[in-house]
mmCIF file of C-alpha atoms in Angstrom:
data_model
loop_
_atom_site.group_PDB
_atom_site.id
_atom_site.type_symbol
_atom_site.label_atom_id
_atom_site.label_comp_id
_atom_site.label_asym_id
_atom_site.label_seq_id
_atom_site.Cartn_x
_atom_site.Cartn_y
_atom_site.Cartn_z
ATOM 1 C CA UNK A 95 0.000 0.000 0.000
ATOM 2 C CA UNK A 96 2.745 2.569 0.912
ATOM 3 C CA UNK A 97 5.119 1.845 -2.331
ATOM 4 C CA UNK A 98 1.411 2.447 -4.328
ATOM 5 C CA UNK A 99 0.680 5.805 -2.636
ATOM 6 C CA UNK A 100 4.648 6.520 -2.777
ATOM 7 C CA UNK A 101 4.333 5.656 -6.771
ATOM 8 C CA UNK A 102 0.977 7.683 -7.027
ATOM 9 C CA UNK A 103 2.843 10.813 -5.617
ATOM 10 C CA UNK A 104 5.769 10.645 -7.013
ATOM 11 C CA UNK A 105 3.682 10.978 -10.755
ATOM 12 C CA UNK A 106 1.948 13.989 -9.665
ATOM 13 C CA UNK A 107 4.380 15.704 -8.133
ATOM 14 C CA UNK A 108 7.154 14.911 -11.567
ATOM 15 C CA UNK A 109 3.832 16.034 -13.402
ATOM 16 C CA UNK A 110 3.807 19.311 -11.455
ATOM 17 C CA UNK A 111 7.055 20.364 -9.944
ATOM 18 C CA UNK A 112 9.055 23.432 -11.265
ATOM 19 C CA UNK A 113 12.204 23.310 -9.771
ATOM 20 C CA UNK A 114 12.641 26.294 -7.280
ATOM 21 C CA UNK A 115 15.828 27.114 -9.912
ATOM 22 C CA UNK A 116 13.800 28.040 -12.462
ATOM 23 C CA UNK A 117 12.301 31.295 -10.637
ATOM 24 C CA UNK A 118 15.555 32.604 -10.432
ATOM 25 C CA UNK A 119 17.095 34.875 -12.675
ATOM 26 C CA UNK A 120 19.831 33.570 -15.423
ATOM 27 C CA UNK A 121 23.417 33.462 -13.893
ATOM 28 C CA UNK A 122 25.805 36.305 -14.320
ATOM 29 C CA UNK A 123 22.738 39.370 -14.218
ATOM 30 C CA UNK A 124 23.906 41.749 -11.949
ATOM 31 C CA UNK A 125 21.321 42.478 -9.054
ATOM 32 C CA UNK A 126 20.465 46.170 -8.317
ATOM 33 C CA UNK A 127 21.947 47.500 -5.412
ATOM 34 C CA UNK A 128 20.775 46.261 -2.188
ATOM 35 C CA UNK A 129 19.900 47.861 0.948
ATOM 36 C CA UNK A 130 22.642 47.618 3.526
ATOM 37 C CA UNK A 131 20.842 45.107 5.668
ATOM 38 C CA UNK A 132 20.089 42.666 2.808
ATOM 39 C CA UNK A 133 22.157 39.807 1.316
ATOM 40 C CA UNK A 134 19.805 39.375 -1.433
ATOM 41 C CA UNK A 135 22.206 38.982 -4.217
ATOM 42 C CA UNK A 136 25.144 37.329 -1.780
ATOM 43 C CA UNK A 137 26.490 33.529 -2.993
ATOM 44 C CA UNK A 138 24.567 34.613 -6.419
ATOM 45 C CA UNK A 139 26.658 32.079 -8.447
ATOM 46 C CA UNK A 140 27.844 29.940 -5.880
ATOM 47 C CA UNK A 141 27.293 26.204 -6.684
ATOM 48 C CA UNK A 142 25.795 23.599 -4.176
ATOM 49 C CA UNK A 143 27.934 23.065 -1.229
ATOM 50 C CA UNK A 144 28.606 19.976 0.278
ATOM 51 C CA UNK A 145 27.542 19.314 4.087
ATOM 52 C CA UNK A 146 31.505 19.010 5.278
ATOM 53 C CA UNK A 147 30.736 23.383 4.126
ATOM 54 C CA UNK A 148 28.737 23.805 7.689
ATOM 55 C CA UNK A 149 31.647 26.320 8.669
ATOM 56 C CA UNK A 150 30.735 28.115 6.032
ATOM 57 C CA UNK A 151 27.124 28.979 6.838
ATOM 58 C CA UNK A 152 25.677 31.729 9.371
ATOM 59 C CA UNK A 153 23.516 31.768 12.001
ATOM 60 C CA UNK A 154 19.746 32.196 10.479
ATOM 61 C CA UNK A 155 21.160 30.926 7.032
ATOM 62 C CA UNK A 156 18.315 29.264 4.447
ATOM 63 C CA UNK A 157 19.137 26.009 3.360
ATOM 64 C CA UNK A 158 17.802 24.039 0.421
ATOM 65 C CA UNK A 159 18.566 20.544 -0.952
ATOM 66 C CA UNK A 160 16.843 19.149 -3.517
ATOM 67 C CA UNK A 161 15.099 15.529 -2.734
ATOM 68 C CA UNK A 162 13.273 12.893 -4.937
ATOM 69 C CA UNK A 163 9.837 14.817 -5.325
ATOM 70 C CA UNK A 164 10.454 18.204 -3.776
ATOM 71 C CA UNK A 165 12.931 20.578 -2.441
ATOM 72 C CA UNK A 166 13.695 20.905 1.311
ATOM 73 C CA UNK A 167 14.348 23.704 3.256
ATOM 74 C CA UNK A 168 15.525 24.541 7.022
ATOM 75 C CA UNK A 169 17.249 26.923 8.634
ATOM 76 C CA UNK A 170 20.289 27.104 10.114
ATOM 77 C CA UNK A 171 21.471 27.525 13.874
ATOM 78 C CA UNK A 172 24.895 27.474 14.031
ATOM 79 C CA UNK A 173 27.301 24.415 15.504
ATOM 80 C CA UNK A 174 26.576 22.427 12.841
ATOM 81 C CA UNK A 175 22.599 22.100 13.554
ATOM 82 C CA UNK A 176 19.742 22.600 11.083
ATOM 83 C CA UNK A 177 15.821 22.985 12.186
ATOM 84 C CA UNK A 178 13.587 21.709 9.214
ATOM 85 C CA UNK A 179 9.704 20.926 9.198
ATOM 86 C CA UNK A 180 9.160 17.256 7.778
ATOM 87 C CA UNK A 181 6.316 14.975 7.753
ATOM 88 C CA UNK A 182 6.566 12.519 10.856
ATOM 89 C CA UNK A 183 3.656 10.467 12.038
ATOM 90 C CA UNK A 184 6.220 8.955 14.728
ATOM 91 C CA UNK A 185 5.393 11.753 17.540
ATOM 92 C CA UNK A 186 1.911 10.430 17.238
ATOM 93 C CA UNK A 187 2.409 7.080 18.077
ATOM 94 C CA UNK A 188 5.065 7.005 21.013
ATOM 95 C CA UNK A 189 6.708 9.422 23.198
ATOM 96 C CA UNK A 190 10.205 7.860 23.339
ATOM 97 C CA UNK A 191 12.340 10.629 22.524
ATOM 98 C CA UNK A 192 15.147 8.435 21.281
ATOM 99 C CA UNK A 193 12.983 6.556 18.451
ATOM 100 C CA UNK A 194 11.717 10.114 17.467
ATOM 101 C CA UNK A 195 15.182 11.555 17.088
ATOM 102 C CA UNK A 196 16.155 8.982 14.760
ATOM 103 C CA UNK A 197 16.688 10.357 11.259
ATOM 104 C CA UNK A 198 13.007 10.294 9.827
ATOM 105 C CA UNK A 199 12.513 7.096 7.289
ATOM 106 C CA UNK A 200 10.666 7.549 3.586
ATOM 107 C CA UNK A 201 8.120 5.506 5.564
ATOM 108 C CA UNK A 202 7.682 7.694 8.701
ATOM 109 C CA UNK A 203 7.727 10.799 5.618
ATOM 110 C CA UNK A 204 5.257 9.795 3.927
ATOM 111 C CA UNK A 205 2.800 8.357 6.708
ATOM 112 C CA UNK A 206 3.196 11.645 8.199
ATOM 113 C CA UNK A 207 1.720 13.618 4.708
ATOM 114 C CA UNK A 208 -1.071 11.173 5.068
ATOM 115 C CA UNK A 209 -1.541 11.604 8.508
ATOM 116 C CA UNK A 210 -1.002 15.480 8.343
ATOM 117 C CA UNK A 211 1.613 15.562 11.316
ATOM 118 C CA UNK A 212 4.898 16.824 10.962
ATOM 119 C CA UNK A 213 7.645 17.421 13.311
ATOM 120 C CA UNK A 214 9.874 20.968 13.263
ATOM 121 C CA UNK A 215 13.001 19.218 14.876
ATOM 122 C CA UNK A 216 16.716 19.990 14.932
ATOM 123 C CA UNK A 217 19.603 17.659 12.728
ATOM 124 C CA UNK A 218 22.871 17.647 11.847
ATOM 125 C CA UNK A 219 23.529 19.353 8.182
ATOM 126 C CA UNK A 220 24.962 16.378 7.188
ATOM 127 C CA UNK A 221 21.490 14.026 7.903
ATOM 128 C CA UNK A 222 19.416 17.129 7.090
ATOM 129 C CA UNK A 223 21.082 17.396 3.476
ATOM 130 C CA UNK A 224 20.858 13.768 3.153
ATOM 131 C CA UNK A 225 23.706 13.739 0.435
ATOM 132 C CA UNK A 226 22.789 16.254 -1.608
ATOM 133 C CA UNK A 227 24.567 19.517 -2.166
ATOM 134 C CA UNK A 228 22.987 22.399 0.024
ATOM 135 C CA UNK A 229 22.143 26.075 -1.862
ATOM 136 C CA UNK A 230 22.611 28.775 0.494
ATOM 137 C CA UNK A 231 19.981 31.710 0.684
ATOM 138 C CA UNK A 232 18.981 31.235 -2.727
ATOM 139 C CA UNK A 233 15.099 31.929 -2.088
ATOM 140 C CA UNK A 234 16.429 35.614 -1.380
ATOM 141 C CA UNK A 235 16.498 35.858 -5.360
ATOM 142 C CA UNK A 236 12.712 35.199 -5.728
ATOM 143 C CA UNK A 237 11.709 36.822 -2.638
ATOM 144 C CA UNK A 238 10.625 40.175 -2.572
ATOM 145 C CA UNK A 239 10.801 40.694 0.915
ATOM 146 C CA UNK A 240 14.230 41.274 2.589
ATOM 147 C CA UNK A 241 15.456 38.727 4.477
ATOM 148 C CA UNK A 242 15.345 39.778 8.685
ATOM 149 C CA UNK A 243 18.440 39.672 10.766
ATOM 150 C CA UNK A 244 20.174 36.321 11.197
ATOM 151 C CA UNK A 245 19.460 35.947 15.210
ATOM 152 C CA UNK A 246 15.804 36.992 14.806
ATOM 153 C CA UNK A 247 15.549 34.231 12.177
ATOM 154 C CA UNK A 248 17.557 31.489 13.953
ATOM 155 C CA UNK A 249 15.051 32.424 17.127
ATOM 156 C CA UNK A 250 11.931 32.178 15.481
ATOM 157 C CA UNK A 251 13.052 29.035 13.835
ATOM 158 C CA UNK A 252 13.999 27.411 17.819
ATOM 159 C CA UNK A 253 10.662 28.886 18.939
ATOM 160 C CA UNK A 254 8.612 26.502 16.776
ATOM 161 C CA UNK A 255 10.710 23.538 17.232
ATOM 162 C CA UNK A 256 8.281 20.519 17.975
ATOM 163 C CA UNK A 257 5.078 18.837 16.718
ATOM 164 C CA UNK A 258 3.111 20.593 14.348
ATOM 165 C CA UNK A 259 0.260 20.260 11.981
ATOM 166 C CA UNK A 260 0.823 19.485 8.450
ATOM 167 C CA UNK A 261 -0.351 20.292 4.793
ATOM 168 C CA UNK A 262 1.237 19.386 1.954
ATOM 169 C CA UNK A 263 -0.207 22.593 0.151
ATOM 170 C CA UNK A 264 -0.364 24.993 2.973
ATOM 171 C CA UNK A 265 1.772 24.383 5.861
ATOM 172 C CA UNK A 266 5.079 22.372 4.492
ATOM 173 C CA UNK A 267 8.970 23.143 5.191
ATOM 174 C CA UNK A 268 8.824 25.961 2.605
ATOM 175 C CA UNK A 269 6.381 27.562 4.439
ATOM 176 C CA UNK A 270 8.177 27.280 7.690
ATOM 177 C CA UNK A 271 11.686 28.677 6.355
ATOM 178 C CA UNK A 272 10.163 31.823 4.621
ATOM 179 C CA UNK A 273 8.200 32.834 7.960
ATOM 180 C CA UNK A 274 11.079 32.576 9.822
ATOM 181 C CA UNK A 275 13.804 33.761 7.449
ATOM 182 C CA UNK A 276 11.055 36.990 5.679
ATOM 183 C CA UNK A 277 8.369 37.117 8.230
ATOM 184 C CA UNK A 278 5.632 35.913 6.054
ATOM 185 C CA UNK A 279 4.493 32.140 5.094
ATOM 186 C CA UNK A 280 5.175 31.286 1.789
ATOM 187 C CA UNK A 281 5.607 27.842 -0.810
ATOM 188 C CA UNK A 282 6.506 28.899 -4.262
ATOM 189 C CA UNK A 283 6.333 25.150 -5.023
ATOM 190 C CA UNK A 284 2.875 25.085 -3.857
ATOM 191 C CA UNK A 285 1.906 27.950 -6.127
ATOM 192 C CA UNK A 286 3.544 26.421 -8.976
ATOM 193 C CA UNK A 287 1.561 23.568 -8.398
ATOM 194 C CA UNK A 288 -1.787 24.935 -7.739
ATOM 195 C CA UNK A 289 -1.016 26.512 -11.688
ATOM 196 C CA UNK A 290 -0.092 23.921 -13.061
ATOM 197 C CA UNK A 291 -3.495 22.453 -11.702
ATOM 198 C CA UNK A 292 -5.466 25.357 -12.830
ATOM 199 C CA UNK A 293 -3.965 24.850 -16.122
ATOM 200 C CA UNK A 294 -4.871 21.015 -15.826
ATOM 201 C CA UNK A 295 -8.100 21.711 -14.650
ATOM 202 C CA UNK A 296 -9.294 24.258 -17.610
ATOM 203 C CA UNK A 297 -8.536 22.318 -20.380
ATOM 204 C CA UNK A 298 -11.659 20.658 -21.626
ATOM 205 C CA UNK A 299 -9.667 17.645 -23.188
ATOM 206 C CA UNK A 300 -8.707 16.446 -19.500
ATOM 207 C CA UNK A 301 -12.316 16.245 -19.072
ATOM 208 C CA UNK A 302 -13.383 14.438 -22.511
ATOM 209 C CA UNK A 303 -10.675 12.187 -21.283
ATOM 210 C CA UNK A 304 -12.042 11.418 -18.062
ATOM 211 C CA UNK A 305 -15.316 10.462 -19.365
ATOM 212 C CA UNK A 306 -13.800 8.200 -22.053
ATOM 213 C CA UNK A 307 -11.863 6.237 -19.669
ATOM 214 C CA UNK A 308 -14.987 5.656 -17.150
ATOM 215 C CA UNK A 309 -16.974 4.816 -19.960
ATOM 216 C CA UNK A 310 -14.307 2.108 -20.587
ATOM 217 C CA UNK A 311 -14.071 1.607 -16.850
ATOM 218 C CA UNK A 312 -18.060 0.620 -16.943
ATOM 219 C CA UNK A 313 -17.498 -1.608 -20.078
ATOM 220 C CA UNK A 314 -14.404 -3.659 -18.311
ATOM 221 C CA UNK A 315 -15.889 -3.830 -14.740
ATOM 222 C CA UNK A 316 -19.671 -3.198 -15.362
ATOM 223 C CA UNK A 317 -22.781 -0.739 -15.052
ATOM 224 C CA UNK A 318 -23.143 0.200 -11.286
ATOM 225 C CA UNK A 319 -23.240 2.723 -8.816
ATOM 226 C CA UNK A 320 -19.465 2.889 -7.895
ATOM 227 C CA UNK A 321 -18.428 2.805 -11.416
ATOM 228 C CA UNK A 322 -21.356 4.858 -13.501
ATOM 229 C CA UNK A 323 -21.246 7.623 -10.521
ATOM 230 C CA UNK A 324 -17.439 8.676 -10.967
ATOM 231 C CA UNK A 325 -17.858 7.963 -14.597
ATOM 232 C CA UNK A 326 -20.241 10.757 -14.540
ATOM 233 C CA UNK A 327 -19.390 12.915 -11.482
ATOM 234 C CA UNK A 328 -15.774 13.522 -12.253
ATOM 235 C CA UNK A 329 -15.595 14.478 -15.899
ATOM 236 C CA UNK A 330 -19.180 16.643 -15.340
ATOM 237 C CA UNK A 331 -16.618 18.315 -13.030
ATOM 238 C CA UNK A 332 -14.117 19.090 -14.700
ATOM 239 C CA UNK A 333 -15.983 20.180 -17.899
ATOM 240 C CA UNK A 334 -18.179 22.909 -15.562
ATOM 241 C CA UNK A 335 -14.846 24.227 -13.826
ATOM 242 C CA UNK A 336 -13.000 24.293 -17.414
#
């Protein structure tokens, strides 16, 4: 059942997902000139640095690695220590702190998105990047709001350290970083999803489609209620909110 919902979502989200990269302007255009509080254009053309680079990162720092469906944020807080929102349905299910501190599995992930519970909790950079490479501050390209100081961002990120509610759309790691690091939440890879959806949504052929298949759906399995009501419901749908 898990490898089926892990397949399912995987599809959708390789269907949907823009990679955070492509928001950002080509390398080698020169930013305007900042204000003097703002790092906005700072490690413009830096590549992805490995997790050994901790020394290299400050206090309130936004870290991103990219991962197999999405891209994962967290925030830095200095002596080698990241604090990240990720799905965990563990916290729900025992109170032993040493089973919960455990790196989180793709099991333990993904129950937790089904489960809506997530954990804001504090790794190492080296489990937190999970061997990828790590892009420092790059959402201060495609942010229009300046980033706040480092310690005020580091603070608010310790402050909500624990269990949490979760959303997939609406309350993910994205969303936690940009509070923390810009004061307001944020997920540009939810908005480039809900598009793309839009986009999926409007066009009537998705909807012809639909109808086809549970017309063949009826033919293969049968006329009845649980096969003639989607077979109508869904691509009626679709075609009214195209």
């Amino acid at each position: 059942m898990l490898d089926t919902l892990t397949f399912l979502l995987e599809k959708l989200f390789l269907l949907a997902h823009i990679k955070l990269s492509s928001l950002l302007p080509p390398l080698g255009v020169e930013c305007a000139e900042p204000p003097p509080t703002s790092k906005r254009c700072d490690r413009e053309d830096s590549p992805p640095l490995p997790a050994s680079a901790s020394h290299r990162f400050q206090r309130g720092d936004l870290l991103e690695v990219p991962r197999t469906l999405f891209t994962h944020f967290g925030i830095y807080l200095g002596d080698d220590r990241v604090a990240h929102l990720i799905p965990d349905i563990l916290p729900a299910l025992t109170a032993d702190i040493r089973q919960i501190e455990e790196m989180v599995t793709n099991t333990r992930l993904l129950v937790g998105v089904i489960a809506k519970r997530a954990s804001v909790r504090v790794d190492s950079v080296e489990d937190f990047a999970y061997g990828a490479g790590i892009l420092l501050n790059a959402m201060d390209r495609s942010v229009r709001k300046s980033p706040l100081a480092g310690e005020e961002v580091a603070l608010r990120a310790e402050r909500l350290v624990g269990t949490v509610a979760y959303s997939l759309l609406w309350n993910n790691c994205e969303h936690f970083v940009t509070y923390c690091r810009y004061g307001t939440a944020q997920s540009l890879q939810t908005d480039k999803f809900c598009e793309w959806l839009k986009l999926l949504i409007r066009d009537q052929r998705h909807a012809m489609l639909t109808a086809l298949l549970g017309l063949l759906s009826m033919a293969y399995m049968g006329i009845s209620v649980s096969t003639a009501l989607p077979a109508f419901l869904i691509p009626f749908t679709l075609w009214m909110a195209s």
